[in-house]
Amino acid sequence: MRQTSADRTLHEPDELSAAGLVPPERRAAIARVAERYAVAITPAMAELIDRADPADPIARQFVPDPAELETFPGERADPIGDLSHSPAEGVVHRYPDRVLLKLVQVCAVYCRFCFRREMVGPQHDSMLSPEVLAGALAYVGAHPEIWEVILSGGDPLVVSPRRLGDVMRQLGAIDHVKVIRLHTRLPVVDPAGITPALVRALKVDGKATYVALHANHPRELTVAARQACARIVDAGVPMLSQTVLLRGVNDDAATLAALMRAFVECRIKPYYLHHADLAPGTARFRTGIEHGQELMRALRGRLSGVAQPTYVLDIPGGSGKSPIGPGYLTKTTGQTFVVEDFNGQSHAYPPAGDSAP
Ligand code: SF4
């Protein structure tokens, strides 16, 4: 792993207390959570937390809560079915043309709502062993239908530039792999970690690299985070965004609109708004799907098309993502379409022109 500000990252309940993030009376309860789930709050995120706000949306994402030890019906350790779609260790092959390569199982921060919370953390091997990595790459090489490899996990950008560059080159040597995508939180949670060497490691001759940034609140896009993203984009690596819809963090239209606009200002194309997964102990974060659809309607009414994400649900068990945003087109009994505009007004549209001359 690379050297970063990790030395000053907060892990222990006593450190969280000393930093003013956990009141002394909650320390013992937080310690029980920390025994079960990994904790890490980087200096950048610790600085961003408003200690005076008991509902601070940054704290809510990273500071452990005793409610994490309550599991509700339907919650499951592997909510999106990674294990049942893993043909080789480190690989998840769910869709025909792409695979996940879980290069690492550690992150710079640990999000309290993480859908892979049972699989990530310092108790796991930090990076795939050389033998396991070789097996995973052999699987990719033996499957010509794999057009895209997504490095996720874990946060692949916590790997040292030298080792990440090695993996990127090995993937780049597989002829049928055309696109390599890396999913990360690092530009936000440790902007200084986006070094020139790391950015160079992202690039592979003849292949397209994309970086998908996970951020959930507009305050995360600080000046330093924006500069880190600019270093990536200026190097010719396009960026996408991923956001989890989280109660008490971003479940209102104004916050989501500000976040999507901030992404676009950073030259990051809003990609997915994820409905929160059924990970254990995360019920306090989940909104209703109807509320998510209302928010998407509100975004459609107020935001440029370039700033619109797709609202998706990962179907529990591993059947993949489905778009679950509101529909705008219905058909009447007479086969005439009715289409709704961004103000909620309905308009008739004539039957399909298949039979037109
Ligand atoms: S960075 Fe991603 S994988 Fe890591 S804890 Fe957060 S949501 Fe989970």
Tab-separated table of C-alpha atoms and ligand atoms in Angstrom:
chain	number	residue	atom	x	y	z
A	1	MET	CA	0.000	0.000	0.000
A	2	ARG	CA	1.131	3.542	-0.614
A	3	GLN	CA	2.134	5.986	2.112
A	4	THR	CA	-0.500	8.676	2.653
A	5	SER	CA	-2.032	10.688	5.392
A	6	ALA	CA	-3.113	7.276	6.729
A	7	ASP	CA	-0.874	7.811	9.742
A	8	ARG	CA	-3.292	10.442	10.975
A	9	THR	CA	-6.414	8.536	10.002
A	10	LEU	CA	-8.722	7.931	12.970
A	11	HIS	CA	-9.472	4.261	13.685
A	12	GLU	CA	-9.871	3.752	17.415
A	13	PRO	CA	-12.859	4.837	19.524
A	14	ASP	CA	-10.457	6.772	21.785
A	15	GLU	CA	-9.132	8.643	18.744
A	16	LEU	CA	-12.670	9.488	17.665
A	17	SER	CA	-13.423	10.773	21.167
A	18	ALA	CA	-10.240	12.804	21.318
A	19	ALA	CA	-11.100	14.350	17.945
A	20	GLY	CA	-14.490	15.441	19.278
A	21	LEU	CA	-16.423	13.070	17.020
A	22	VAL	CA	-17.806	10.748	19.694
A	23	PRO	CA	-19.040	12.016	23.087
A	24	PRO	CA	-17.486	10.165	26.044
A	25	GLU	CA	-20.796	8.574	27.025
A	26	ARG	CA	-21.062	6.848	23.620
A	27	ARG	CA	-17.472	5.617	23.546
A	28	ALA	CA	-18.207	2.107	24.895
A	29	ALA	CA	-21.093	1.554	22.456
A	30	ILE	CA	-18.919	2.734	19.558
A	31	ALA	CA	-16.161	0.360	20.666
A	32	ARG	CA	-18.599	-2.557	20.254
A	33	VAL	CA	-19.352	-1.401	16.685
A	34	ALA	CA	-15.640	-1.058	15.951
A	35	GLU	CA	-15.081	-4.665	16.997
A	36	ARG	CA	-17.560	-5.727	14.315
A	37	TYR	CA	-16.965	-3.294	11.445
A	38	ALA	CA	-13.881	-1.430	10.236
A	39	VAL	CA	-13.528	2.250	11.133
A	40	ALA	CA	-11.369	4.834	9.350
A	41	ILE	CA	-11.827	8.587	9.028
A	42	THR	CA	-9.108	10.383	7.087
A	43	PRO	CA	-7.860	13.829	8.158
A	44	ALA	CA	-9.649	15.428	5.184
A	45	MET	CA	-12.989	13.992	6.291
A	46	ALA	CA	-12.389	14.618	10.004
A	47	GLU	CA	-11.718	18.288	9.201
A	48	LEU	CA	-14.870	18.523	7.130
A	49	ILE	CA	-17.160	17.354	9.932
A	50	ASP	CA	-19.068	20.118	11.699
A	51	ARG	CA	-18.854	19.107	15.375
A	52	ALA	CA	-21.565	21.637	16.256
A	53	ASP	CA	-24.119	19.918	14.005
A	54	PRO	CA	-25.492	16.687	15.491
A	55	ALA	CA	-26.922	15.808	12.057
A	56	ASP	CA	-23.804	16.610	10.063
A	57	PRO	CA	-24.037	14.674	6.764
A	58	ILE	CA	-20.300	13.978	6.642
A	59	ALA	CA	-20.215	12.606	10.197
A	60	ARG	CA	-23.243	10.463	9.433
A	61	GLN	CA	-21.315	8.725	6.644
A	62	PHE	CA	-18.172	7.910	8.626
A	63	VAL	CA	-18.700	8.041	12.406
A	64	PRO	CA	-19.892	4.648	13.730
A	65	ASP	CA	-23.328	4.395	15.326
A	66	PRO	CA	-24.597	1.770	17.767
A	67	ALA	CA	-27.528	1.132	15.392
A	68	GLU	CA	-25.071	-0.708	13.123
A	69	LEU	CA	-25.350	-3.736	15.374
A	70	GLU	CA	-29.100	-4.058	14.695
A	71	THR	CA	-29.864	-6.210	11.696
A	72	PHE	CA	-33.284	-5.991	10.067
A	73	PRO	CA	-35.223	-8.603	8.053
A	74	GLY	CA	-34.013	-8.664	4.469
A	75	GLU	CA	-30.521	-7.402	5.272
A	76	ARG	CA	-27.779	-9.771	4.244
A	77	ALA	CA	-24.005	-10.070	4.448
A	78	ASP	CA	-23.601	-10.202	0.660
A	79	PRO	CA	-26.462	-7.962	-0.468
A	80	ILE	CA	-25.694	-7.902	-4.181
A	81	GLY	CA	-24.590	-11.526	-4.514
A	82	ASP	CA	-20.887	-11.092	-5.241
A	83	LEU	CA	-20.037	-14.548	-3.939
A	84	SER	CA	-22.541	-16.387	-6.114
A	85	HIS	CA	-21.067	-14.719	-9.231
A	86	SER	CA	-17.397	-15.291	-8.490
A	87	PRO	CA	-15.887	-17.812	-10.914
A	88	ALA	CA	-12.336	-17.123	-9.678
A	89	GLU	CA	-11.078	-15.610	-6.446
A	90	GLY	CA	-11.072	-11.803	-6.735
A	91	VAL	CA	-13.383	-11.808	-9.783
A	92	VAL	CA	-17.125	-11.096	-9.947
A	93	HIS	CA	-18.613	-11.898	-13.373
A	94	ARG	CA	-22.254	-10.808	-13.273
A	95	TYR	CA	-22.820	-9.252	-16.708
A	96	PRO	CA	-21.637	-10.719	-20.013
A	97	ASP	CA	-19.205	-8.006	-21.129
A	98	ARG	CA	-17.551	-6.932	-17.891
A	99	VAL	CA	-16.057	-8.186	-14.648
A	100	LEU	CA	-15.182	-6.738	-11.285
A	101	LEU	CA	-11.614	-7.312	-10.166
A	102	LYS	CA	-11.494	-6.903	-6.397
A	103	LEU	CA	-7.857	-5.978	-6.203
A	104	VAL	CA	-7.920	-4.846	-2.568
A	105	GLN	CA	-10.258	-5.248	0.352
A	106	VAL	CA	-9.166	-2.149	2.204
A	107	CYS	CA	-10.247	1.479	1.858
A	108	ALA	CA	-8.981	4.860	2.988
A	109	VAL	CA	-12.264	5.395	4.859
A	110	TYR	CA	-14.981	2.985	5.911
A	111	CYS	CA	-18.461	4.182	5.054
A	112	ARG	CA	-21.072	3.174	7.615
A	113	PHE	CA	-23.534	2.205	4.852
A	114	CYS	CA	-21.037	0.173	2.794
A	115	PHE	CA	-22.666	-2.627	0.796
A	116	ARG	CA	-19.477	-4.687	1.100
A	117	ARG	CA	-18.981	-3.979	4.810
A	118	GLU	CA	-18.647	-7.683	5.593
A	119	MET	CA	-15.876	-8.029	2.998
A	120	VAL	CA	-13.722	-4.924	3.471
A	121	GLY	CA	-11.497	-3.834	6.315
A	122	PRO	CA	-8.017	-4.310	7.717
A	123	GLN	CA	-8.897	-7.779	8.993
A	124	HIS	CA	-8.853	-8.970	5.369
A	125	ASP	CA	-5.815	-9.442	3.152
A	126	SER	CA	-4.968	-5.998	1.888
A	127	MET	CA	-4.246	-6.959	-1.732
A	128	LEU	CA	-4.758	-10.116	-3.761
A	129	SER	CA	-1.735	-12.391	-3.458
A	130	PRO	CA	0.402	-12.731	-6.618
A	131	GLU	CA	-1.004	-16.240	-7.178
A	132	VAL	CA	-4.631	-15.165	-6.781
A	133	LEU	CA	-4.073	-12.104	-8.972
A	134	ALA	CA	-2.494	-14.324	-11.647
A	135	GLY	CA	-5.557	-16.601	-11.499
A	136	ALA	CA	-7.920	-13.637	-11.799
A	137	LEU	CA	-6.017	-12.217	-14.782
A	138	ALA	CA	-5.955	-15.678	-16.390
A	139	TYR	CA	-9.750	-15.815	-16.060
A	140	VAL	CA	-10.077	-12.430	-17.783
A	141	GLY	CA	-7.644	-13.505	-20.504
A	142	ALA	CA	-9.575	-16.725	-21.149
A	143	HIS	CA	-12.899	-14.925	-21.669
A	144	PRO	CA	-12.893	-12.879	-24.879
A	145	GLU	CA	-16.369	-11.516	-24.122
A	146	ILE	CA	-14.883	-9.391	-21.314
A	147	TRP	CA	-14.652	-5.906	-22.806
A	148	GLU	CA	-14.352	-3.972	-19.540
A	149	VAL	CA	-12.613	-4.659	-16.222
A	150	ILE	CA	-13.732	-2.695	-13.168
A	151	LEU	CA	-11.270	-2.409	-10.304
A	152	SER	CA	-13.270	-2.100	-7.140
A	153	GLY	CA	-13.435	-3.770	-3.879
A	154	GLY	CA	-11.935	-2.094	-1.648
A	155	ASP	CA	-10.550	1.117	-3.093
A	156	PRO	CA	-7.995	0.337	-5.824
A	157	LEU	CA	-6.364	3.755	-5.545
A	158	VAL	CA	-4.936	2.912	-2.116
A	159	VAL	CA	-2.534	0.574	-3.921
A	160	SER	CA	0.929	1.994	-4.527
A	161	PRO	CA	1.407	3.528	-7.985
A	162	ARG	CA	4.043	0.917	-8.803
A	163	ARG	CA	1.781	-2.040	-8.032
A	164	LEU	CA	-1.292	-0.436	-9.572
A	165	GLY	CA	0.732	0.348	-12.701
A	166	ASP	CA	1.775	-3.321	-12.890
A	167	VAL	CA	-1.821	-4.501	-12.726
A	168	MET	CA	-2.931	-1.916	-15.284
A	169	ARG	CA	-0.190	-3.025	-17.676
A	170	GLN	CA	-1.150	-6.680	-17.266
A	171	LEU	CA	-4.781	-5.853	-17.993
A	172	GLY	CA	-3.678	-3.697	-20.914
A	173	ALA	CA	-1.839	-6.678	-22.396
A	174	ILE	CA	-5.138	-8.580	-22.750
A	175	ASP	CA	-6.228	-7.751	-26.254
A	176	HIS	CA	-10.014	-8.020	-25.772
A	177	VAL	CA	-10.032	-5.786	-22.691
A	178	LYS	CA	-10.658	-2.319	-24.087
A	179	VAL	CA	-11.794	-0.387	-21.014
A	180	ILE	CA	-10.486	-0.344	-17.436
A	181	ARG	CA	-12.618	1.438	-14.845
A	182	LEU	CA	-11.532	2.196	-11.293
A	183	HIS	CA	-14.044	2.934	-8.543
A	184	THR	CA	-12.674	5.136	-5.797
A	185	ARG	CA	-13.395	7.537	-2.978
A	186	LEU	CA	-9.787	8.688	-2.717
A	187	PRO	CA	-9.931	12.064	-4.542
A	188	VAL	CA	-12.471	13.178	-1.915
A	189	VAL	CA	-11.280	11.457	1.253
A	190	ASP	CA	-7.532	11.875	0.694
A	191	PRO	CA	-6.995	14.379	-2.134
A	192	ALA	CA	-3.237	14.527	-1.552
A	193	GLY	CA	-3.133	10.811	-2.381
A	194	ILE	CA	-3.854	11.613	-6.041
A	195	THR	CA	-0.185	12.073	-6.848
A	196	PRO	CA	1.344	12.522	-10.306
A	197	ALA	CA	2.755	8.980	-10.039
A	198	LEU	CA	-0.680	7.547	-9.241
A	199	VAL	CA	-2.251	9.421	-12.152
A	200	ARG	CA	0.462	8.089	-14.492
A	201	ALA	CA	-0.279	4.565	-13.264
A	202	LEU	CA	-3.894	4.922	-14.438
A	203	LYS	CA	-2.946	5.243	-18.073
A	204	VAL	CA	-2.359	2.274	-20.343
A	205	ASP	CA	-1.445	2.603	-24.014
A	206	GLY	CA	-4.271	1.659	-26.318
A	207	LYS	CA	-6.903	1.283	-23.572
A	208	ALA	CA	-9.502	3.662	-22.185
A	209	THR	CA	-9.313	4.242	-18.435
A	210	TYR	CA	-12.276	5.688	-16.567
A	211	VAL	CA	-12.328	6.720	-12.905
A	212	ALA	CA	-15.683	6.604	-11.097
A	213	LEU	CA	-15.743	8.839	-8.016
A	214	HIS	CA	-17.976	7.910	-5.092
A	215	ALA	CA	-19.237	11.051	-3.321
A	216	ASN	CA	-22.543	11.686	-1.577
A	217	HIS	CA	-22.701	15.294	-0.454
A	218	PRO	CA	-21.640	18.535	-2.197
A	219	ARG	CA	-19.449	19.507	0.771
A	220	GLU	CA	-17.205	16.533	-0.058
A	221	LEU	CA	-16.090	18.352	-3.206
A	222	THR	CA	-13.720	20.685	-1.394
A	223	VAL	CA	-11.152	22.798	-3.198
A	224	ALA	CA	-8.556	20.075	-2.603
A	225	ALA	CA	-10.895	17.347	-3.855
A	226	ARG	CA	-11.687	19.368	-6.980
A	227	GLN	CA	-7.977	19.837	-7.626
A	228	ALA	CA	-7.386	16.092	-7.201
A	229	CYS	CA	-10.129	15.342	-9.743
A	230	ALA	CA	-8.648	17.931	-12.094
A	231	ARG	CA	-5.288	16.126	-11.973
A	232	ILE	CA	-7.022	12.960	-13.164
A	233	VAL	CA	-9.140	14.599	-15.865
A	234	ASP	CA	-6.288	16.822	-17.105
A	235	ALA	CA	-4.288	13.633	-17.688
A	236	GLY	CA	-6.936	12.526	-20.176
A	237	VAL	CA	-8.784	10.133	-17.876
A	238	PRO	CA	-12.539	10.778	-17.965
A	239	MET	CA	-14.478	10.610	-14.717
A	240	LEU	CA	-17.940	9.386	-13.757
A	241	SER	CA	-19.746	9.723	-10.456
A	242	GLN	CA	-21.469	7.317	-8.119
A	243	THR	CA	-23.697	8.433	-5.264
A	244	VAL	CA	-25.648	6.394	-2.751
A	245	LEU	CA	-29.033	7.827	-1.820
A	246	LEU	CA	-28.712	8.148	1.952
A	247	ARG	CA	-31.298	9.277	4.481
A	248	GLY	CA	-29.990	12.237	6.438
A	249	VAL	CA	-27.147	12.836	3.982
A	250	ASN	CA	-28.526	13.644	0.547
A	251	ASP	CA	-32.212	12.657	0.470
A	252	ASP	CA	-33.480	16.078	-0.571
A	253	ALA	CA	-33.589	17.598	-4.023
A	254	ALA	CA	-31.510	20.696	-3.213
A	255	THR	CA	-28.590	18.656	-1.863
A	256	LEU	CA	-28.664	16.180	-4.733
A	257	ALA	CA	-28.897	18.987	-7.296
A	258	ALA	CA	-25.927	20.783	-5.739
A	259	LEU	CA	-23.941	17.538	-5.748
A	260	MET	CA	-24.696	16.718	-9.389
A	261	ARG	CA	-23.843	20.258	-10.445
A	262	ALA	CA	-20.579	20.072	-8.498
A	263	PHE	CA	-19.685	16.861	-10.327
A	264	VAL	CA	-20.278	18.451	-13.716
A	265	GLU	CA	-18.269	21.537	-12.720
A	266	CYS	CA	-15.410	19.117	-11.957
A	267	ARG	CA	-15.836	17.513	-15.410
A	268	ILE	CA	-17.294	14.382	-13.818
A	269	LYS	CA	-20.336	12.957	-15.592
A	270	PRO	CA	-23.055	11.964	-13.090
A	271	TYR	CA	-23.526	8.260	-13.624
A	272	TYR	CA	-25.407	6.358	-10.916
A	273	LEU	CA	-27.587	7.288	-7.960
A	274	HIS	CA	-27.721	3.984	-6.092
A	275	HIS	CA	-30.632	2.991	-3.934
A	276	ALA	CA	-28.962	1.946	-0.671
A	277	ASP	CA	-28.360	-1.799	-0.495
A	278	LEU	CA	-29.625	-4.192	2.176
A	279	ALA	CA	-26.305	-4.388	4.010
A	280	PRO	CA	-26.485	-5.411	7.679
A	281	GLY	CA	-27.035	-2.613	10.165
A	282	THR	CA	-27.698	0.072	7.554
A	283	ALA	CA	-31.476	0.534	7.856
A	284	ARG	CA	-31.090	4.079	9.181
A	285	PHE	CA	-29.698	5.116	5.780
A	286	ARG	CA	-32.333	3.636	3.501
A	287	THR	CA	-35.091	5.761	1.980
A	288	GLY	CA	-38.211	4.458	0.257
A	289	ILE	CA	-37.956	3.862	-3.495
A	290	GLU	CA	-40.956	6.176	-4.001
A	291	HIS	CA	-38.998	8.975	-2.342
A	292	GLY	CA	-36.036	8.276	-4.630
A	293	GLN	CA	-38.335	8.536	-7.637
A	294	GLU	CA	-39.751	11.844	-6.384
A	295	LEU	CA	-36.209	13.154	-6.056
A	296	MET	CA	-35.395	12.060	-9.597
A	297	ARG	CA	-38.484	13.924	-10.857
A	298	ALA	CA	-37.327	16.999	-8.981
A	299	LEU	CA	-33.868	16.727	-10.551
A	300	ARG	CA	-35.403	16.355	-14.015
A	301	GLY	CA	-37.292	19.590	-13.411
A	302	ARG	CA	-34.366	21.662	-12.228
A	303	LEU	CA	-31.093	20.277	-13.611
A	304	SER	CA	-29.365	20.270	-16.977
A	305	GLY	CA	-29.527	16.949	-18.798
A	306	VAL	CA	-25.776	16.560	-18.477
A	307	ALA	CA	-26.168	16.544	-14.679
A	308	GLN	CA	-28.793	13.758	-14.508
A	309	PRO	CA	-27.750	10.476	-12.879
A	310	THR	CA	-29.558	7.180	-13.423
A	311	TYR	CA	-31.332	5.936	-10.286
A	312	VAL	CA	-30.546	2.228	-9.937
A	313	LEU	CA	-31.234	-0.669	-7.627
A	314	ASP	CA	-28.888	-3.612	-7.303
A	315	ILE	CA	-31.320	-6.507	-7.140
A	316	PRO	CA	-30.658	-8.439	-3.904
A	317	GLY	CA	-28.978	-11.753	-4.540
A	318	GLY	CA	-26.942	-10.766	-7.576
A	319	SER	CA	-29.270	-10.354	-10.549
A	320	GLY	CA	-27.650	-7.019	-11.379
A	321	LYS	CA	-28.650	-3.372	-11.520
A	322	SER	CA	-31.955	-2.115	-12.844
A	323	PRO	CA	-32.941	1.498	-13.458
A	324	ILE	CA	-35.804	2.342	-11.068
A	325	GLY	CA	-36.372	6.004	-11.865
A	326	PRO	CA	-39.835	7.350	-12.664
A	327	GLY	CA	-41.346	6.719	-16.092
A	328	TYR	CA	-42.485	9.626	-18.262
A	329	LEU	CA	-44.231	7.727	-21.060
A	330	THR	CA	-47.505	5.807	-20.878
A	331	LYS	CA	-49.795	4.409	-23.555
A	332	THR	CA	-53.543	4.967	-23.687
A	333	THR	CA	-55.978	2.263	-24.719
A	334	GLY	CA	-56.092	3.847	-28.169
A	335	GLN	CA	-52.317	3.260	-28.527
A	336	THR	CA	-51.643	6.960	-28.275
A	337	PHE	CA	-48.703	7.782	-26.067
A	338	VAL	CA	-48.908	10.229	-23.205
A	339	VAL	CA	-45.647	11.858	-22.277
A	340	GLU	CA	-45.080	13.936	-19.175
A	341	ASP	CA	-42.900	17.038	-19.290
A	342	PHE	CA	-40.515	18.281	-16.616
A	343	ASN	CA	-43.290	20.392	-15.051
A	344	GLY	CA	-45.525	17.341	-14.623
A	345	GLN	CA	-47.865	18.315	-17.513
A	346	SER	CA	-49.119	15.509	-19.771
A	347	HIS	CA	-49.033	15.649	-23.587
A	348	ALA	CA	-50.448	13.268	-26.188
A	349	TYR	CA	-48.082	11.860	-28.778
A	350	PRO	CA	-49.353	10.044	-31.901
A	351	PRO	CA	-48.976	6.274	-32.329
A	352	ALA	CA	-45.567	4.935	-33.355
A	353	GLY	CA	-44.566	5.628	-36.936
A	354	ASP	CA	-43.645	2.020	-37.783
A	355	SER	CA	-46.398	1.895	-40.385
A	356	ALA	CA	-45.708	5.367	-41.797
A	357	PRO	CA	-44.694	5.496	-45.468
B	1	SF4	S1	-15.087	3.333	0.007
B	1	SF4	FE1	-16.580	1.970	-1.014
B	1	SF4	S2	-15.913	-0.134	-0.517
B	1	SF4	FE2	-14.868	1.266	0.913
B	1	SF4	S3	-16.172	1.372	2.728
B	1	SF4	FE3	-16.821	3.081	1.407
B	1	SF4	S4	-18.498	2.235	0.151
B	1	SF4	FE4	-17.396	0.473	1.058
